Coordinates of N, CA, C and O in Angstrom, one line a residue:
X1 N 99.6 112.8 110.1 CA 99.9 111.5 109.7 C 98.6 110.7 109.5 O 98.5 109.9 108.5
X2 N 97.7 110.9 110.3 CA 96.4 110.2 110.3 C 95.7 110.4 108.9 O 95.3 109.5 108.2
X3 N 95.6 111.7 108.6 CA 95.0 112.1 107.3 C 95.7 111.5 106.1 O 95.1 111.0 105.1
X4 N 97.0 111.5 106.2 CA 97.8 110.9 105.1 C 97.6 109.4 104.9 O 97.4 108.9 103.8
X5 N 97.5 108.7 106.0 CA 97.3 107.3 106.0 C 95.9 107.0 105.5 O 95.7 106.1 104.6
X6 N 94.9 107.8 106.0 CA 93.5 107.5 105.5 C 93.3 107.8 104.0 O 92.8 106.9 103.3
X7 N 93.9 108.9 103.5 CA 93.7 109.2 102.1 C 94.6 108.3 101.2 O 94.1 107.8 100.2
X8 N 95.7 107.9 101.7 CA 96.6 106.9 101.0 C 95.9 105.6 100.9 O 96.0 104.9 99.9
X9 N 95.3 105.2 102.0 CA 94.6 103.9 102.0 C 93.5 103.9 100.9 O 93.3 102.9 100.2
X10 N 92.7 105.0 100.8 CA 91.7 105.1 99.8 C 92.3 105.0 98.4 O 91.8 104.3 97.5
X11 N 93.4 105.7 98.2 CA 94.1 105.6 96.9 C 94.6 104.2 96.6 O 94.5 103.7 95.5
X12 N 95.1 103.6 97.7 CA 95.6 102.2 97.6 C 94.5 101.2 97.1 O 94.7 100.4 96.2
X13 N 93.4 101.4 97.8 CA 92.2 100.5 97.5 C 91.8 100.7 96.0 O 91.3 99.7 95.4
X14 N 91.9 101.9 95.5 CA 91.4 102.2 94.2 C 92.3 101.5 93.1 O 91.9 101.4 92.0
X15 N 93.5 101.0 93.5 CA 94.3 100.3 92.6 C 93.8 98.9 92.3 O 94.2 98.2 91.3
X16 N 92.8 98.4 93.0 CA 92.2 97.1 92.9 C 90.9 97.2 92.2 O 90.1 98.0 92.6
X17 N 90.7 96.4 91.2 CA 89.4 96.4 90.5 C 88.3 95.7 91.4 O 88.7 94.9 92.3
X18 N 87.1 96.1 91.3 CA 86.0 95.4 92.1 C 86.1 93.9 92.0 O 85.7 93.2 93.0
X19 N 86.6 93.4 90.9 CA 86.6 91.9 90.8 C 87.9 91.3 91.4 O 88.1 90.1 91.3
X20 N 88.8 92.2 91.9 CA 90.1 91.7 92.4 C 90.2 91.9 93.9 O 91.3 92.1 94.4
X21 N 89.1 91.9 94.7 CA 89.2 92.2 96.1 C 89.6 90.9 96.9 O 89.7 91.0 98.1
X22 N 89.9 89.8 96.2 CA 90.4 88.7 96.9 C 92.0 88.7 96.9 O 92.6 87.8 97.5
X23 N 92.6 89.7 96.3 CA 94.0 89.8 96.2 C 94.6 89.9 97.7 O 94.0 90.6 98.5
X24 N 95.7 89.2 97.9 CA 96.3 89.1 99.3 C 96.6 90.6 99.8 O 96.3 90.9 100.9
X25 N 97.1 91.4 99.0 CA 97.5 92.8 99.4 C 96.3 93.6 99.7 O 96.3 94.5 100.6
X26 N 95.2 93.3 99.1 CA 93.9 94.0 99.4 C 93.3 93.5 100.7 O 93.0 94.3 101.6
X27 N 93.3 92.2 100.8 CA 92.7 91.5 102.0 C 93.5 91.9 103.3 O 92.9 92.1 104.3
X28 N 94.8 91.9 103.2 CA 95.6 92.2 104.4 C 95.4 93.6 105.0 O 95.6 93.8 106.2
X29 N 95.0 94.5 104.1 CA 94.8 95.9 104.6 C 93.3 96.2 105.1 O 93.1 97.3 105.5
X30 N 92.4 95.2 105.0 CA 91.0 95.4 105.3 C 90.9 96.0 106.8 O 90.0 96.9 107.0
X31 N 91.7 95.6 107.8 CA 91.5 96.2 109.1 C 91.7 97.7 109.1 O 91.2 98.4 110.0
X32 N 92.5 98.2 108.2 CA 92.7 99.7 108.2 C 91.4 100.4 107.9 O 91.3 101.6 108.2
X33 N 90.5 99.8 107.3 CA 89.2 100.4 107.0 C 88.6 101.0 108.3 O 87.9 102.1 108.3
X34 N 88.9 100.4 109.4 CA 88.3 100.8 110.7 C 88.9 102.2 111.2 O 88.2 102.9 112.0
X35 N 90.1 102.6 110.8 CA 90.6 103.9 111.2 C 90.0 105.0 110.4 O 90.0 106.2 110.8
X36 N 89.4 104.7 109.2 CA 88.8 105.7 108.4 C 87.4 106.1 108.9 O 87.0 107.3 108.7
X37 N 86.7 105.2 109.6 CA 85.4 105.5 110.0 C 85.3 105.1 111.5 O 85.2 103.9 111.8
X38 N 85.4 106.0 112.4 CA 85.4 105.7 113.8 C 84.1 105.1 114.3 O 84.1 104.3 115.3
X39 N 83.0 105.4 113.7 CA 81.8 104.7 114.1 C 81.8 103.2 113.7 O 81.3 102.3 114.4
X40 N 82.4 102.9 112.6 CA 82.6 101.5 112.2 C 83.6 100.8 113.1 O 83.4 99.7 113.6
X41 N 84.7 101.6 113.5 CA 85.6 101.1 114.5 C 84.9 100.7 115.8 O 85.1 99.6 116.3
X42 N 84.0 101.5 116.3 CA 83.3 101.3 117.5 C 82.3 100.1 117.4 O 82.2 99.2 118.3
X43 N 81.7 100.0 116.2 CA 80.8 98.8 116.0 C 81.6 97.5 115.9 O 81.1 96.5 116.5
X44 N 82.7 97.5 115.2 CA 83.5 96.3 115.2 C 84.1 96.0 116.5 O 84.2 94.8 116.9
X45 N 84.4 97.0 117.3 CA 84.9 96.8 118.6 C 83.9 96.1 119.5 O 84.2 95.1 120.2
X46 N 82.7 96.6 119.4 CA 81.6 96.1 120.2 C 81.3 94.6 119.9 O 80.9 93.8 120.7
X47 N 81.5 94.3 118.6 CA 81.3 92.9 118.1 C 82.5 92.1 118.2 O 82.5 90.9 117.8
X48 N 83.6 92.7 118.5 CA 84.9 92.0 118.7 C 85.3 91.2 117.4 O 85.6 90.0 117.5
X49 N 85.1 91.8 116.2 CA 85.4 91.1 115.0 C 86.8 90.9 114.7 O 87.7 91.5 115.4
X50 N 87.1 90.0 113.8 CA 88.5 89.7 113.4 C 89.2 90.9 112.9 O 90.4 91.1 113.2
X51 N 88.6 91.8 112.1 CA 89.2 93.0 111.6 C 89.6 93.9 112.8 O 90.7 94.5 112.7
X52 N 88.7 94.0 113.7 CA 89.0 94.8 114.9 C 90.2 94.3 115.6 O 91.2 95.0 116.0
X53 N 90.2 93.0 115.9 CA 91.3 92.3 116.6 C 92.6 92.5 115.8 O 93.7 92.7 116.4
X54 N 92.6 92.3 114.5 CA 93.8 92.5 113.7 C 94.3 93.9 113.7 O 95.6 94.1 113.9
X55 N 93.5 94.9 113.7 CA 93.9 96.3 113.8 C 94.6 96.5 115.1 O 95.7 97.1 115.2
X56 N 93.9 96.1 116.2 CA 94.4 96.3 117.5 C 95.8 95.6 117.7 O 96.7 96.1 118.3
X57 N 95.9 94.4 117.2 CA 97.1 93.6 117.3 C 98.2 94.3 116.6 O 99.4 94.4 117.0
X58 N 97.9 94.8 115.4 CA 98.9 95.5 114.6 C 99.4 96.7 115.3 O 100.6 96.9 115.4
X59 N 98.6 97.5 115.9 CA 99.0 98.7 116.7 C 99.8 98.3 117.9 O 100.8 98.9 118.2
X60 N 99.3 97.2 118.5 CA 100.1 96.7 119.7 C 101.5 96.4 119.3 O 102.5 96.7 120.0
X61 N 101.7 95.6 118.2 CA 103.0 95.2 117.8 C 103.9 96.4 117.4 O 105.1 96.4 117.7
X62 N 103.3 97.4 116.7 CA 104.1 98.6 116.4 C 104.6 99.3 117.7 O 105.7 99.6 117.7
X63 N 103.7 99.4 118.6 CA 104.1 100.1 119.9 C 105.1 99.3 120.6 O 106.1 99.9 121.1
X64 N 105.0 98.0 120.7 CA 105.9 97.1 121.4 C 107.3 97.2 120.8 O 108.3 97.1 121.5
X65 N 107.3 97.4 119.5 CA 108.6 97.5 118.8 C 108.9 98.8 118.1 O 109.5 98.9 117.1
X66 N 108.5 99.9 118.8 CA 108.6 101.2 118.3 C 110.0 101.6 117.9 O 110.2 102.4 117.0
X67 N 111.0 101.1 118.6 CA 112.4 101.4 118.3 C 112.7 100.9 116.8 O 113.6 101.4 116.2
X68 N 112.0 99.9 116.3 CA 112.2 99.4 115.0 C 111.4 100.2 114.0 O 111.7 100.1 112.8
X69 N 110.3 100.8 114.4 CA 109.4 101.6 113.6 C 109.2 103.0 114.0 O 108.0 103.4 114.3
X70 N 110.2 103.8 114.2 CA 110.1 105.1 114.8 C 109.2 106.1 113.9 O 108.6 107.0 114.5
X71 N 109.1 105.8 112.6 CA 108.3 106.7 111.8 C 106.8 106.5 112.0 O 106.0 107.3 111.5
X72 N 106.4 105.6 112.8 CA 105.0 105.3 113.1 C 104.6 106.1 114.4 O 103.4 106.1 114.7
X73 N 105.5 106.7 115.1 CA 105.2 107.4 116.3 C 104.0 108.4 116.2 O 103.1 108.4 117.0
X74 N 104.1 109.2 115.2 CA 103.1 110.3 115.0 C 101.7 109.6 114.7 O 100.7 110.1 115.2
X75 N 101.7 108.6 113.8 CA 100.5 107.9 113.5 C 99.9 107.3 114.8 O 98.7 107.4 115.0
X76 N 100.7 106.6 115.6 CA 100.2 106.0 116.8 C 99.6 107.0 117.7 O 98.6 106.8 118.4
X77 N 100.3 108.2 117.8 CA 99.8 109.2 118.7 C 98.4 109.7 118.2 O 97.5 109.9 119.0
X78 N 98.3 109.8 116.9 CA 97.0 110.3 116.3 C 95.9 109.2 116.5 O 94.8 109.6 116.8
X79 N 96.2 108.0 116.4 CA 95.2 106.9 116.7 C 94.8 106.9 118.2 O 93.6 106.8 118.5
X80 N 95.8 107.1 119.1 CA 95.5 107.2 120.5 C 94.5 108.3 120.8 O 93.6 108.2 121.6
X81 N 94.7 109.4 120.1 CA 93.9 110.6 120.3 C 92.4 110.3 119.9 O 91.5 111.0 120.3
X82 N 92.3 109.3 119.1 CA 90.9 108.9 118.6 C 90.4 107.6 119.4 O 89.4 107.0 119.0
X83 N 91.1 107.3 120.4 CA 90.7 106.2 121.2 C 91.1 104.8 120.7 O 90.5 103.8 121.2
X84 N 92.1 104.7 119.9 CA 92.6 103.4 119.3 C 93.9 103.2 119.9 O 94.9 103.9 119.5
X85 N 94.1 102.2 120.8 CA 95.3 102.1 121.6 C 96.1 100.8 121.2 O 97.3 100.7 121.5
X86 N 95.5 99.8 120.7 CA 96.2 98.5 120.4 C 96.1 97.6 121.6 O 96.0 98.0 122.8
X87 N 96.0 96.3 121.2 CA 95.9 95.3 122.3 C 96.4 94.0 121.7 O 96.3 93.7 120.5
X88 N 97.0 93.1 122.5 CA 97.6 91.9 122.1 C 96.5 90.8 121.9 O 96.2 90.1 122.9
X89 N 96.0 90.7 120.8 CA 95.0 89.6 120.5 C 95.7 88.4 119.9 O 95.1 87.3 119.9
X90 N 97.0 88.5 119.5 CA 97.7 87.3 119.0 C 97.1 86.8 117.7 O 97.2 85.6 117.4
X91 N 96.5 87.6 116.9 CA 95.8 87.1 115.7 C 96.6 87.3 114.4 O 96.3 86.7 113.4
X92 N 97.6 88.2 114.4 CA 98.4 88.4 113.2 C 99.6 87.5 113.2 O 100.3 87.4 114.2
X93 N 99.8 86.9 112.0 CA 101.1 86.1 111.9 C 102.2 87.1 111.7 O 102.0 88.3 111.4
X94 N 103.4 86.6 111.8 CA 104.6 87.5 111.5 C 104.5 88.0 110.1 O 104.9 89.2 109.8
X95 N 104.1 87.2 109.2 CA 104.1 87.6 107.8 C 103.0 88.7 107.6 O 103.2 89.7 106.9
X96 N 101.8 88.5 108.2 CA 100.8 89.5 108.0 C 101.2 90.8 108.6 O 101.0 91.9 108.0
X97 N 101.8 90.8 109.8 CA 102.3 92.0 110.4 C 103.3 92.7 109.5 O 103.3 93.9 109.3
X98 N 104.3 91.9 109.0 CA 105.3 92.5 108.2 C 104.8 93.1 106.9 O 105.2 94.2 106.6
X99 N 103.9 92.4 106.3 CA 103.3 93.0 105.0 C 102.4 94.2 105.3 O 102.5 95.2 104.6
X100 N 101.7 94.2 106.4 CA 100.8 95.4 106.7 C 101.7 96.5 107.1 O 101.5 97.7 106.7
X101 N 102.8 96.3 107.8 CA 103.7 97.3 108.2 C 104.4 98.0 107.0 O 104.5 99.2 106.9
X102 N 104.7 97.1 106.0 CA 105.4 97.7 104.8 C 104.4 98.5 104.0 O 104.8 99.6 103.5
X103 N 103.1 98.1 104.0 CA 102.1 98.9 103.2 C 101.9 100.2 103.9 O 101.8 101.3 103.3
X104 N 101.7 100.2 105.2 CA 101.4 101.4 105.9 C 102.6 102.3 105.9 O 102.5 103.6 105.7
X105 N 103.8 101.8 105.9 CA 105.0 102.6 105.8 C 105.1 103.3 104.4 O 105.5 104.4 104.3
X106 N 104.6 102.6 103.4 CA 104.5 103.2 102.0 C 103.6 104.4 102.1 O 103.8 105.5 101.5
X107 N 102.5 104.3 102.9 CA 101.6 105.4 103.0 C 102.3 106.6 103.7 O 102.1 107.7 103.3
X108 N 103.0 106.3 104.8 CA 103.7 107.3 105.5 C 104.8 108.0 104.7 O 105.1 109.2 104.9
X109 N 105.3 107.3 103.7 CA 106.3 107.8 102.8 C 105.7 108.5 101.6 O 106.4 108.8 100.6
X110 N 104.4 108.6 101.6 CA 103.6 109.3 100.6 C 103.5 108.6 99.2 O 103.3 109.2 98.2
X111 N 103.8 107.3 99.2 CA 103.8 106.5 98.0 C 102.4 106.5 97.3 O 102.3 106.4 96.1
X112 N 101.3 106.6 98.2 CA 100.0 106.6 97.6 C 99.3 108.0 97.9 O 98.0 108.0 97.8
X113 N 100.0 109.0 98.1 CA 99.4 110.3 98.5 C 99.1 111.0 97.2 O 99.8 111.0 96.2
X114 N 97.9 111.6 97.2 CA 97.5 112.5 96.0 C 97.2 111.7 94.9 O 96.9 111.9 93.8

């Protein structure tokens, strides 16, 4: 699942032109960049950046509500094996969480695969 999400995220980003990086759908997925590059994840973690906090909060909310998002179990396990566990930073609005969850779910359903 981890590889699918990483490659799908890259394909997803390629849908946006370089001049269109202010698009809401592009901006909301920026925290996912950290799961692609674990050294970047560690750097952002050490600096406690907003993208780090958003990624951690997203993972926390998925885990807290896993009964609503069972298809995320494998991805969460993969992230935990890479030292990404999730934490309640309280930085994502309900709308941000919902949109990010929908986009990652599309990745899991292979909408951006290949």
